[in-house]
Coordinates of C-alpha atoms and ligand atoms in Angstrom, one line a residue:
M1 CA -64.8 114.4 106.9
K2 CA -65.8 114.9 110.6
I3 CA -66.9 112.7 112.9
G4 CA -68.0 112.4 116.2
L5 CA -66.9 109.5 118.3
V6 CA -69.7 109.1 121.2
T7 CA -68.0 106.6 123.3
C8 CA -69.1 104.3 127.0
A9 CA -65.6 105.4 129.0
S10 CA -65.2 102.0 129.7
M11 CA -63.0 102.2 125.7
L12 CA -62.3 105.4 126.1
D13 CA -58.4 104.6 126.5
Q14 CA -58.7 102.4 123.8
V15 CA -60.7 104.9 121.6
R16 CA -57.8 107.3 121.9
Q17 CA -55.4 104.4 120.9
I18 CA -57.2 104.1 117.3
V19 CA -58.1 107.5 116.6
P20 CA -54.6 108.7 115.1
L21 CA -54.6 104.9 113.3
I22 CA -57.5 106.0 111.4
P23 CA -56.7 108.8 108.6
K24 CA -57.9 111.4 106.6
D25 CA -61.1 111.5 109.4
Q26 CA -61.1 114.2 111.8
F27 CA -61.9 112.9 115.2
V28 CA -64.1 114.4 118.3
I29 CA -64.7 112.1 120.9
Y30 CA -67.8 112.4 123.1
P31 CA -67.5 110.1 126.2
V32 CA -70.6 108.5 128.1
L33 CA -70.4 106.8 131.3
P34 CA -71.3 102.8 131.6
C35 CA -74.4 102.6 132.3
C36 CA -73.3 99.0 133.4
L37 CA -72.1 100.8 136.5
F38 CA -73.9 104.0 136.9
A39 CA -77.0 104.5 136.2
I40 CA -77.4 107.1 133.4
S41 CA -80.8 108.1 131.7
G42 CA -81.1 108.3 128.5
D43 CA -81.0 111.7 127.7
T44 CA -77.6 111.7 129.2
I45 CA -76.7 109.8 126.1
R46 CA -79.3 111.8 124.0
N47 CA -77.1 115.2 125.0
Q48 CA -73.1 114.2 123.6
V49 CA -75.1 112.5 120.5
D50 CA -77.0 116.3 120.7
K51 CA -73.6 117.6 120.6
S52 CA -72.2 115.2 118.2
V53 CA -74.8 115.4 115.2
L54 CA -75.2 119.5 115.8
A55 CA -70.8 119.8 115.6
N56 CA -69.9 116.6 112.9
E57 CA -71.0 115.5 109.5
A58 CA -71.3 112.2 111.1
T59 CA -71.6 110.3 114.7
I60 CA -70.5 106.2 115.5
I61 CA -72.2 105.4 118.8
I62 CA -69.3 103.0 120.9
Y63 CA -71.8 101.9 123.1
G64 CA -73.0 98.7 123.7
A65 CA -76.3 98.0 124.0
C66 CA -76.6 97.9 127.5
H67 CA -78.7 101.2 128.0
P68 CA -82.2 100.4 127.3
E69 CA -83.1 103.3 125.5
L70 CA -79.9 103.6 123.5
N71 CA -81.7 102.0 120.5
G72 CA -85.1 103.8 120.5
L73 CA -83.0 107.0 121.0
L74 CA -80.7 106.4 117.6
D75 CA -84.4 105.9 115.8
M76 CA -85.3 109.0 116.4
Y77 CA -82.3 110.9 115.1
C78 CA -83.7 109.3 111.5
D79 CA -81.8 112.0 108.7
S80 CA -78.7 112.2 110.4
N81 CA -75.5 110.7 109.5
I82 CA -75.2 107.8 112.7
R83 CA -74.2 104.4 112.8
K84 CA -73.5 102.1 115.9
I85 CA -70.9 100.0 115.8
E86 CA -71.3 96.0 116.0
G87 CA -71.5 94.3 119.8
N88 CA -73.8 94.1 122.6
N89 CA -71.4 95.3 124.8
C90 CA -67.8 96.7 125.4
W91 CA -66.2 92.9 125.3
E92 CA -67.7 92.0 122.5
M93 CA -66.5 95.4 120.8
L94 CA -62.7 95.1 122.2
L95 CA -62.6 91.0 122.0
G96 CA -65.4 90.4 119.3
P97 CA -68.3 87.7 120.5
E98 CA -66.7 84.2 119.6
Q99 CA -64.0 85.1 122.0
V100 CA -66.6 87.0 124.6
E101 CA -68.0 83.8 124.4
K102 CA -65.2 81.2 124.7
Y103 CA -64.1 82.7 127.9
L104 CA -67.6 82.8 129.7
N105 CA -67.6 79.6 128.4
Q106 CA -65.0 79.1 130.9
N107 CA -66.3 80.9 133.7
S108 CA -63.7 83.9 133.8
W109 CA -64.6 87.1 135.1
L110 CA -63.1 89.3 133.1
G111 CA -60.8 92.7 134.1
N112 CA -59.0 95.6 132.1
K113 CA -57.1 98.7 133.8
A114 CA -60.2 99.9 134.6
F115 CA -61.6 97.5 136.3
L116 CA -58.1 97.2 138.6
T117 CA -57.8 100.8 139.0
K118 CA -59.4 104.0 140.2
W119 CA -63.3 102.8 139.8
N120 CA -62.1 99.0 141.6
K121 CA -64.2 99.0 144.7
E122 CA -67.5 100.3 142.0
I123 CA -66.8 97.2 140.0
S124 CA -66.4 94.7 142.1
E125 CA -69.2 95.5 144.3
S126 CA -71.5 96.6 141.4
F127 CA -71.4 92.5 140.3
G128 CA -71.7 91.5 143.7
Y129 CA -67.8 90.6 145.4
D130 CA -68.2 91.4 149.0
T131 CA -65.3 91.6 150.3
R132 CA -66.1 91.5 154.0
N133 CA -67.3 87.9 153.4
G134 CA -65.1 87.7 150.2
K135 CA -65.4 84.5 147.9
V136 CA -68.9 85.7 146.5
A137 CA -67.1 85.4 143.2
S138 CA -66.3 82.1 143.5
S139 CA -68.9 80.8 145.2
C140 CA -71.3 82.0 142.2
G141 CA -69.1 79.6 139.5
I142 CA -66.4 81.8 138.7
K143 CA -63.2 79.8 137.8
E144 CA -60.9 82.9 137.2
L145 CA -60.0 86.4 136.9
T146 CA -59.0 87.5 133.4
V147 CA -57.7 90.9 132.9
F148 CA -56.3 91.6 128.9
R149 CA -53.7 94.3 128.6
F150 CA -54.8 96.1 125.6
E151 CA -52.8 99.2 126.2
N152 CA -50.3 101.2 127.6
P153 CA -48.9 101.6 130.6
Q154 CA -50.0 98.2 131.1
P155 CA -52.3 97.0 133.9
D156 CA -50.3 96.1 137.6
E157 CA -49.8 92.7 137.7
K158 CA -49.5 93.0 141.7
I159 CA -52.9 94.8 141.7
V160 CA -55.0 92.1 140.0
K161 CA -52.7 89.5 142.3
R162 CA -54.1 91.1 144.9
E163 CA -57.6 91.4 143.8
A164 CA -57.8 87.6 142.8
A165 CA -56.6 86.5 146.1
S166 CA -59.5 89.2 148.0
A167 CA -61.9 87.1 145.9
G168 CA -60.1 84.1 146.5
L169 CA -59.5 83.3 142.6
P170 CA -56.9 82.5 140.2
Y171 CA -56.3 84.9 137.9
S172 CA -54.0 85.3 134.3
I173 CA -53.5 88.1 132.8
H174 CA -54.1 88.2 128.7
D175 CA -51.7 90.4 125.9
E176 CA -54.8 91.4 123.3
S177 CA -54.5 94.2 120.3
L178 CA -57.3 96.3 119.5
E179 CA -57.7 95.1 116.5
H180 CA -61.2 93.5 116.4
L181 CA -61.8 97.7 117.9
R182 CA -59.6 98.8 115.6
N183 CA -62.0 97.3 112.5
L184 CA -65.4 98.2 113.6
I185 CA -64.6 101.8 114.6
Q186 CA -63.2 101.4 110.6
A187 CA -66.7 99.6 109.7
A188 CA -68.6 102.3 111.1
V189 CA -66.8 105.0 109.6
D190 CA -66.3 103.5 105.8
K191 CA -70.6 103.5 106.6
V192 CA -70.6 106.8 107.1
H193 CA -68.5 108.2 104.5
I194 CA -70.9 106.3 101.8
E195 CA -74.1 107.5 103.4
N196 CA -72.5 111.0 102.9
E197 CA -71.3 110.5 99.2
S198 CA -75.3 108.8 98.7
R199 CA -76.1 112.0 99.8
I200 CA -73.8 114.3 97.7
T201 CA -75.4 112.5 94.7
L202 CA -78.3 113.0 95.7
G203 CA -77.5 116.8 95.0
L204 CA -78.5 116.6 99.7
S205 CA -76.3 119.0 101.4
P206 CA -73.7 116.5 103.2
K207 CA -74.6 117.2 106.9
P208 CA -78.5 117.8 107.7
E209 CA -79.6 120.7 109.0
L210 CA -80.8 119.6 112.7
I211 CA -82.0 120.7 115.4
P212 CA -80.8 118.5 119.1
I213 CA -83.8 116.0 119.7
S214 CA -83.4 117.1 123.5
L215 CA -84.4 120.7 122.7
L216 CA -87.6 119.1 120.4
E217 CA -88.6 116.6 122.5
T218 CA -89.3 119.3 125.3
M219 CA -91.6 121.5 123.4
R220 CA -95.1 121.2 122.3
E221 CA -94.4 122.4 118.2
I222 CA -93.5 119.5 115.9
I223 CA -90.4 121.2 113.6
Y224 CA -89.3 120.1 109.9
I225 CA -86.6 121.2 107.7
I226 CA -87.3 120.9 104.1
D227 CA -83.8 120.9 102.1
K228 CA -83.6 123.4 99.3
P229 CA -81.6 121.4 96.6
G230 CA -84.0 118.3 96.8
K231 CA -87.2 119.5 98.0
E232 CA -87.6 116.8 100.4
V233 CA -88.3 117.2 104.0
T234 CA -85.0 116.0 105.8
F235 CA -86.0 116.0 109.2
I236 CA -88.9 116.6 111.1
S237 CA -89.0 116.5 114.9
P238 CA -89.3 112.9 116.2
I239 CA -92.1 114.2 118.6
I240 CA -94.6 114.0 115.9
E241 CA -95.3 110.7 116.6
K242 CA -95.7 111.3 120.1
L243 CA -97.7 114.1 119.7
L244 CA -100.0 113.9 116.3
S245 CA -99.4 109.7 116.1
I246 CA -98.1 110.1 112.5
T247 CA -95.1 108.1 111.4
T248 CA -92.0 110.4 110.6
K249 CA -92.0 108.6 106.7
E250 CA -96.1 108.4 106.2
F251 CA -95.1 112.6 107.4
K252 CA -92.7 112.8 104.5
L253 CA -94.0 110.5 102.3
T254 CA -97.2 113.0 101.4
F255 CA -95.5 116.1 102.6
L256 CA -94.7 117.3 99.0
S257 CA -95.8 114.6 96.9
T258 CA -99.8 114.7 96.0
Q259 CA -98.9 111.2 94.3
N260 CA -99.1 109.0 97.3
K261 CA -102.1 108.4 98.0
G262 CA -104.0 108.6 101.5
G263 CA -101.5 109.7 104.7
Y264 CA -102.7 111.8 107.5
L265 CA -104.0 114.8 105.4
Y266 CA -107.9 115.3 105.5
K267 CA -110.0 117.7 104.5
K268 CA -107.6 120.1 101.0
R269 CA -105.3 117.5 101.2
T270 CA -104.1 118.6 97.6
Q271 CA -104.7 122.3 97.6
I272 CA -102.5 122.4 101.3
I273 CA -99.3 120.0 99.4
S274 CA -99.7 122.0 96.3
K275 CA -99.4 125.2 98.3
R276 CA -96.2 124.4 100.3
S277 CA -94.5 123.3 96.7
N278 CA -95.7 126.4 94.6
F279 CA -94.4 128.2 98.2
I280 CA -91.1 126.7 98.2
A281 CA -90.9 127.3 94.1
D282 CA -91.6 131.4 94.4
C283 CA -89.8 131.6 97.1
L284 CA -87.0 129.9 95.5
Q285 CA -87.4 132.5 92.3
R286 CA -87.6 135.1 94.2
G287 CA -85.0 134.4 96.7
F288 CA -87.8 135.6 99.5
E289 CA -91.2 135.4 100.2
D290 CA -92.9 136.0 104.0
P291 CA -94.2 133.4 105.6
L292 CA -96.9 130.4 104.5
K293 CA -99.5 130.1 107.3
L294 CA -101.6 127.6 106.6
E295 CA -104.4 125.9 109.1
Y296 CA -105.9 122.5 108.4
Q297 CA -107.5 119.1 109.8
I298 CA -105.7 116.2 109.3
I299 CA -106.6 112.5 110.6
N300 CA -103.8 110.9 113.3
G301 CA -103.0 107.5 113.6
K302 CA -105.9 107.6 116.4
G303 CA -108.2 108.3 113.6
E304 CA -108.9 111.3 115.7
C305 CA -109.3 114.2 113.5
R306 CA -107.0 117.2 114.6
W307 CA -106.4 120.6 113.8
I308 CA -103.0 121.9 112.6
R309 CA -101.6 125.2 112.6
E310 CA -98.4 125.3 110.0
T311 CA -95.8 127.9 108.9
L312 CA -93.3 127.5 106.7
S313 CA -90.4 129.8 105.6
P314 CA -87.1 129.9 103.9
Q315 CA -83.8 129.7 105.8
F316 CA -81.2 132.0 104.8
K317 CA -77.6 131.5 104.6
A318 CA -74.3 133.7 105.6
D319 CA -74.3 135.1 101.8
G320 CA -77.8 135.7 101.6
S321 CA -78.9 132.6 99.6
I322 CA -82.1 129.9 100.6
G323 CA -80.2 127.5 102.0
A324 CA -83.4 125.3 103.3
F325 CA -87.0 125.8 104.2
A326 CA -88.0 125.4 108.2
G327 CA -91.5 124.4 108.9
R328 CA -93.5 124.3 112.5
L329 CA -96.5 122.6 113.2
E330 CA -98.8 122.9 115.8
D331 CA -101.5 121.1 116.9
I332 CA -104.7 123.9 117.8
T333 CA -107.2 121.5 118.3
E334 CA -108.2 122.7 121.6
W335 CA -107.7 126.4 120.9
K336 CA -110.2 125.5 117.4
I337 CA -112.6 124.0 120.2
T338 CA -112.6 126.6 122.8
E339 CA -112.9 129.6 120.2
Q340 CA -115.6 127.2 118.1
Q341 CA -117.3 127.7 122.4
L342 CA -116.3 131.5 121.9
I343 CA -118.6 131.8 118.9
D344 CA -121.2 129.6 119.8
L345 CA -121.7 131.4 123.1
Y346 CA -121.3 135.1 121.6
Q347 CA -123.7 134.2 118.7
N348 CA -125.9 133.0 121.5
E349 CA -125.3 135.7 123.6
A350 CA -126.3 138.7 120.4
S351 CA -129.4 136.7 119.7
L352 CA -130.2 136.8 123.7
R353 CA -129.3 140.3 124.1
H354 CA -131.2 141.0 120.5
E355 CA -134.4 139.6 121.8
L356 CA -133.9 141.3 125.2
E357 CA -133.4 144.6 123.5
T358 CA -136.5 144.2 121.7
Q359 CA -138.2 143.5 124.6
I360 CA -137.0 146.2 126.3
Q361 CA -137.8 148.8 124.0
N362 CA -141.4 147.4 123.3
R363 CA -141.0 147.9 127.0
I364 CA -140.3 151.6 126.9
E365 CA -142.9 152.1 123.9
F366 CA -145.9 150.1 125.7
T367 CA -144.6 152.6 128.4
R368 CA -143.9 155.9 127.2
A369 CA -147.9 155.3 125.2
L370 CA -149.7 154.2 129.0
V371 CA -147.9 157.5 130.3
H372 CA -148.8 159.6 127.3
E373 CA -152.3 158.1 127.3
L374 CA -152.8 158.8 131.4
K375 CA -150.8 162.0 131.8
T376 CA -153.2 163.3 128.8
P377 CA -157.1 162.8 131.1
L378 CA -155.5 163.7 134.2
T379 CA -154.1 167.1 133.7
P380 CA -157.9 168.9 133.4
I381 CA -158.6 166.3 136.3
M382 CA -156.0 167.5 139.0
A383 CA -157.2 171.2 137.2
A384 CA -160.7 171.3 137.7
S385 CA -160.6 169.6 141.2
D386 CA -158.0 171.8 142.3
T387 CA -160.4 174.6 141.2
L388 CA -163.6 172.6 142.8
S389 CA -161.8 172.0 145.8
S390 CA -161.0 175.9 146.7
G391 CA -164.5 177.2 145.1
L392 CA -166.8 175.0 146.9
K393 CA -167.5 175.6 150.6
Q394 CA -170.8 173.0 150.9
E395 CA -170.2 169.1 151.9
P396 CA -170.5 167.3 150.9
W397 CA -168.9 168.2 146.7
L398 CA -166.2 169.5 148.6
N399 CA -164.9 166.4 150.5
L400 CA -165.3 165.0 146.8
A401 CA -163.6 167.7 145.0
Q402 CA -161.1 167.5 147.4
N403 CA -160.7 163.4 147.0
I404 CA -160.7 163.6 143.3
N405 CA -158.1 165.6 143.3
K406 CA -155.9 163.9 145.5
G407 CA -157.0 160.8 143.3
A408 CA -155.7 162.4 140.6
L409 CA -152.2 164.2 142.2
N410 CA -151.9 159.7 144.0
L411 CA -152.5 159.0 140.0
N412 CA -149.6 161.7 138.8
K413 CA -147.3 161.0 141.2
R414 CA -147.4 156.7 140.1
I415 CA -146.8 157.9 136.5
D416 CA -144.0 159.6 137.3
E417 CA -142.4 157.0 139.0
L418 CA -143.6 154.6 136.3
L419 CA -141.9 157.2 133.8
D420 CA -138.2 157.5 135.7
L421 CA -138.1 153.7 135.4
A422 CA -138.5 154.0 132.3
R423 CA -136.1 156.2 131.8
G424 CA -133.6 154.4 134.2
E425 CA -133.7 151.4 132.1
I426 CA -132.4 152.5 129.3
G427 CA -130.3 155.0 130.5
V428 CA -131.1 158.2 130.0
L429 CA -132.3 159.2 133.6
Q430 CA -130.0 161.8 134.5
I431 CA -129.1 164.2 137.7
K432 CA -127.9 167.9 137.4
K433 CA -125.7 168.8 139.9
I434 CA -126.3 172.0 141.6
P435 CA -124.9 173.0 145.5
I436 CA -127.5 172.4 147.7
D437 CA -127.9 172.6 151.8
C438 CA -128.8 169.2 153.0
I439 CA -130.0 170.4 156.3
E440 CA -132.6 173.3 154.6
L441 CA -133.7 170.7 152.0
S442 CA -134.8 168.0 154.7
S443 CA -136.3 171.0 156.5
D444 CA -138.3 172.2 153.5
I445 CA -139.5 168.1 153.5
I446 CA -140.3 168.0 157.1
Q447 CA -143.0 171.4 156.7
Y448 CA -144.3 169.0 153.7
V449 CA -144.9 166.3 155.3
D450 CA -146.4 168.2 158.8
A451 CA -149.5 167.6 157.8
K452 CA -149.4 163.8 156.7
V453 CA -147.4 163.2 160.9
R454 CA -150.0 164.5 162.3
K455 CA -152.7 163.3 160.6
A456 CA -150.9 160.0 161.9
N457 CA -150.9 161.0 165.2
L458 CA -147.1 160.9 164.6
R459 CA -144.2 162.6 165.9
L460 CA -141.4 163.4 163.4
V461 CA -137.6 164.7 164.7
F462 CA -135.0 166.4 162.8
E463 CA -131.5 165.8 164.1
H464 CA -128.4 166.8 163.0
D465 CA -124.7 168.0 164.1
D466 CA -124.7 170.7 162.3
K467 CA -126.3 174.1 160.8
T468 CA -125.8 173.5 157.1
I469 CA -124.3 170.6 155.1
F470 CA -122.9 172.0 151.9
I471 CA -123.3 168.9 148.7
E472 CA -123.2 168.7 145.4
A473 CA -126.7 167.2 144.1
D474 CA -129.7 167.2 142.0
P475 CA -132.3 168.6 144.6
D476 CA -135.1 167.3 142.7
R477 CA -134.2 163.5 143.3
L478 CA -132.9 164.3 146.5
R479 CA -136.4 165.4 147.7
Q480 CA -138.0 162.8 145.9
V481 CA -136.2 160.3 147.8
L482 CA -136.2 161.8 151.3
L483 CA -139.9 162.4 150.2
N484 CA -140.3 158.4 149.3
L485 CA -138.8 157.3 152.7
L486 CA -140.3 159.8 155.2
S487 CA -144.0 158.8 153.6
N488 CA -143.4 154.5 153.1
A489 CA -142.2 155.3 157.5
I490 CA -145.2 157.1 157.9
K491 CA -147.5 154.6 156.2
Y492 CA -145.7 151.5 157.4
T493 CA -145.8 153.7 161.7
P494 CA -149.0 152.8 163.6
E495 CA -150.4 155.2 165.9
P496 CA -148.4 156.9 168.2
G497 CA -145.3 156.1 166.8
L498 CA -141.8 157.9 166.6
I499 CA -140.0 158.7 163.3
K500 CA -136.5 160.4 162.9
L501 CA -134.8 161.7 160.4
R502 CA -130.9 162.6 160.9
C503 CA -128.4 163.6 158.5
F504 CA -125.0 163.7 159.2
R505 CA -121.5 164.2 157.7
T506 CA -118.1 161.9 157.4
L507 CA -115.4 162.4 155.8
T508 CA -116.5 161.4 152.6
D509 CA -120.3 161.4 152.7
V510 CA -123.7 162.7 153.5
V511 CA -125.3 160.8 155.9
F512 CA -129.2 160.6 155.5
Q513 CA -130.9 158.1 158.3
I514 CA -135.1 157.9 158.3
I515 CA -135.9 155.6 161.3
D516 CA -139.3 154.6 162.2
S517 CA -140.8 152.3 165.0
G518 CA -143.4 150.9 162.7
I519 CA -144.4 147.1 161.8
G520 CA -140.3 146.6 160.0
I521 CA -139.4 144.6 157.6
S522 CA -138.2 140.6 157.9
S523 CA -134.6 139.7 157.1
S524 CA -135.7 137.7 154.1
D525 CA -138.1 140.7 152.5
R526 CA -134.8 143.1 152.4
A527 CA -133.1 141.5 150.1
Y528 CA -135.9 142.3 147.7
L529 CA -136.8 145.4 148.5
F530 CA -135.2 147.2 146.3
E531 CA -136.5 145.8 143.1
P532 CA -138.7 147.1 140.9
Y533 CA -142.6 146.0 142.2
H534 CA -141.9 144.5 145.0
R535 CA -144.0 144.7 148.0
L536 CA -144.4 143.0 150.7
E537 CA -146.6 140.4 150.4
R538 CA -148.5 141.7 153.7
D539 CA -148.9 145.2 152.5
R540 CA -150.2 144.4 149.1
E541 CA -153.8 144.1 150.3
R542 CA -154.0 146.6 153.2
F543 CA -151.7 150.6 151.5
D544 CA -151.7 151.6 148.2
G545 CA -148.6 151.7 145.9
M546 CA -146.8 149.2 143.1
G547 CA -143.3 148.9 144.4
L548 CA -141.7 151.3 142.5
G549 CA -140.3 154.0 145.3
L550 CA -137.4 151.8 146.6
A551 CA -136.1 151.1 143.2
L552 CA -136.4 154.6 142.3
S553 CA -134.6 156.4 145.4
K554 CA -131.8 153.4 145.0
R555 CA -131.5 154.5 141.4
F556 CA -131.0 158.3 142.2
V557 CA -129.2 157.7 145.1
E558 CA -126.9 155.8 143.1
L559 CA -126.8 158.4 140.3
H560 CA -124.7 160.7 143.0
G561 CA -122.7 157.8 143.7
G562 CA -123.7 156.6 146.7
K563 CA -125.4 154.1 148.4
I564 CA -128.8 152.3 150.7
W565 CA -130.1 150.0 152.3
V566 CA -132.1 149.1 154.9
E567 CA -131.7 147.8 158.9
N568 CA -134.0 146.7 161.5
A569 CA -134.3 149.4 164.2
N570 CA -132.8 147.8 167.3
E571 CA -136.6 147.1 168.7
H572 CA -138.9 147.1 166.2
G573 CA -139.7 149.9 163.1
S574 CA -136.7 149.8 160.2
I575 CA -133.7 152.4 159.4
F576 CA -133.9 153.6 156.0
T577 CA -130.0 154.8 154.9
F578 CA -128.6 156.3 152.2
T579 CA -125.2 158.3 151.5
I580 CA -124.6 160.8 149.4
P581 CA -120.0 161.7 148.5
I582 CA -119.6 165.3 149.6
L583 CA -117.6 166.7 146.8
I584 CA -114.4 167.8 147.8
S585 CA -114.4 170.5 145.1
V586 CA -118.0 172.5 147.4
K587 CA -115.4 171.5 150.6
P588 CA -113.7 175.4 150.6
V589 CA -116.8 177.2 150.2
Y590 CA -119.2 176.0 152.3
L591 CA -117.5 174.0 155.4
K592 CA -116.0 176.8 157.7
P593 CA -119.8 177.8 159.3
S594 CA -119.9 173.7 159.9
L595 CA -116.7 173.6 161.6
K596 CA -118.1 176.4 164.0
N597 CA -121.3 174.7 164.7
K598 CA -119.2 171.0 165.1
G599 CA -120.7 169.4 168.6
K600 CA -124.0 171.0 168.2
L601 CA -127.1 168.9 167.9
Y602 CA -130.0 170.5 166.2
E603 CA -133.5 168.8 166.6
T604 CA -136.6 170.9 165.5
V605 CA -139.5 168.3 166.6
V606 CA -142.5 168.1 164.1
N607 CA -145.7 166.3 165.8
Ligands
ADP701 P1 -144.7 151.2 147.5 O1 -145.3 152.0 146.1 O2 -145.4 149.9 147.5 O3 -144.8 151.6 149.3 P2 -141.4 151.1 148.0 O4 -141.2 150.4 147.2 O5 -141.7 152.5 148.3 O6 -142.7 151.0 147.5 O7 -141.7 149.8 149.0 C1 -141.8 148.4 148.6 C2 -142.6 147.9 150.2 O8 -141.3 147.9 151.1 C3 -144.0 148.5 150.5 O9 -144.8 147.8 149.6 C4 -143.2 147.9 152.0 O10 -144.4 146.3 152.1 C5 -142.1 148.2 152.1 N1 -141.4 149.1 152.9 C6 -141.2 149.8 152.7 N2 -140.7 150.9 153.9 C7 -141.1 150.2 155.0 C8 -141.0 150.7 156.0 N3 -140.7 151.4 157.0 N4 -141.7 149.8 156.8 C9 -142.4 148.4 157.0 N5 -142.1 148.3 155.4 C10 -141.8 149.2 154.3

């Protein structure tokens, strides 16, 4: 049998001498530094135990209970064939507890070869033996340095003598046999043999499949192994106790048997257990099977309900047959909670969206109906008032007819704005781009507002660097934006004011600016200016309008890929700026004329 010996390095030589004396078995020694001399963590021991457990059929621990984590650590290797030899420390292992007690009662300071050779300094210091001040050991009540000869080469008497002298102690050297340690190791070897045989009699494989504990401890998943012949859990990561507060025993008891009542399984207990058993049976019958995936709730040791995801799959041997089954348990509670929250949020969002869509739809229907109802009677009013205005010569009838026509046109404009807004809201507002000259379009609009400007006793200046600036845009919509901004400038600029329309080109855009010397807009109002139906408090009574012009302008500019914003003019008044990107495709065709005129300022003045 292959046996690993995890041995305290202070007894390494003795163990090496004993091993050849034990027949039949094959031994591999895994030394561990003595924790009485060096600060070693539980992981250091665990690392060596892992190595031995993985490589051997059994492991024997030849280490005192001096390390505080040792016993707890060994409990974790629940199913591996591990034995610790008796004895709380190396002296008890070497001499037996009675002998040790006898020497301690005589106030002896026990030493062996290691004590007198390379670790001499460390050992002396660790026991408070200060060579500079001397005699510390004797002042602590120690009466003698007692050295044992267990092995060859034996401790050099000269060194013993020198050490004893510098500690101010007498010394004695005793010849001791390795009988006691050998008996302890032999007893442990016998026990691991018995354990091995009992596994074989039970039909279990002599060495359960093991995964190093240190590796499992760092994982957030719990691994378990089911032995194929016995169909029992032969291994479960000890971390289950930490992660789920379920003991390994409890887990095993209720894992495959519905007989044992209680346990950690919560809802669907019987189904889960039989699903596992049926899966194993099916796999064994068919020789293969896709992994079994389960999701269920458990009650952990703290009484909390947790969600578990379990995956169980067959493990194949080199010859292709199933050797065992390996499973994985994951605590997916947080994930489930988040998933549920997402579902709730989604449902909430879906019902809100539905509500909103209905509201929008109702509004669209209403606006459509309103537009239809208003436009139908308005069309004949516009036509009739227009005919009357051109036919009538006499006052006050002419003035009255003109007023009706003006009112009808105004109403028609408002209805169009409402319709565009409704179109924008449902996303059917579209633009039809064609190559247009911005200078020509601007001049045209200036002509159009000319009468209005004159009537308001204002001056309108058109500034532009180039004679032509071609872009691809929707002329009707661009016209609407310019007209709206210019109309506002005229509306909100008291006489005798100045309005400027500037049009120039940057590398990427055509920029339009409408600058007025009017009443201006406060910074708090500027934030909401482009929202539908937003009108300034101060203008509500004084001017007509619905607060849709700027909202629509913004929508049109953005449909062209541009931006619109407002700033305060230097002294008083506002500057409305919007940009329309110049499309590369139209550049080569129309760039030349503008380059020719670069640098020149063209100004058209209307007053
Ligand atoms: P309206 O049809 O009411 O003019 P707009 O959307 O065009 O709607 O404008 C919204 C509000 O912004 C106006 O009611 C007015 O208070 C303000 N406003 C627009 N342009 C100017 C401007 N050039 N100077 C001062 N205030 C302006």
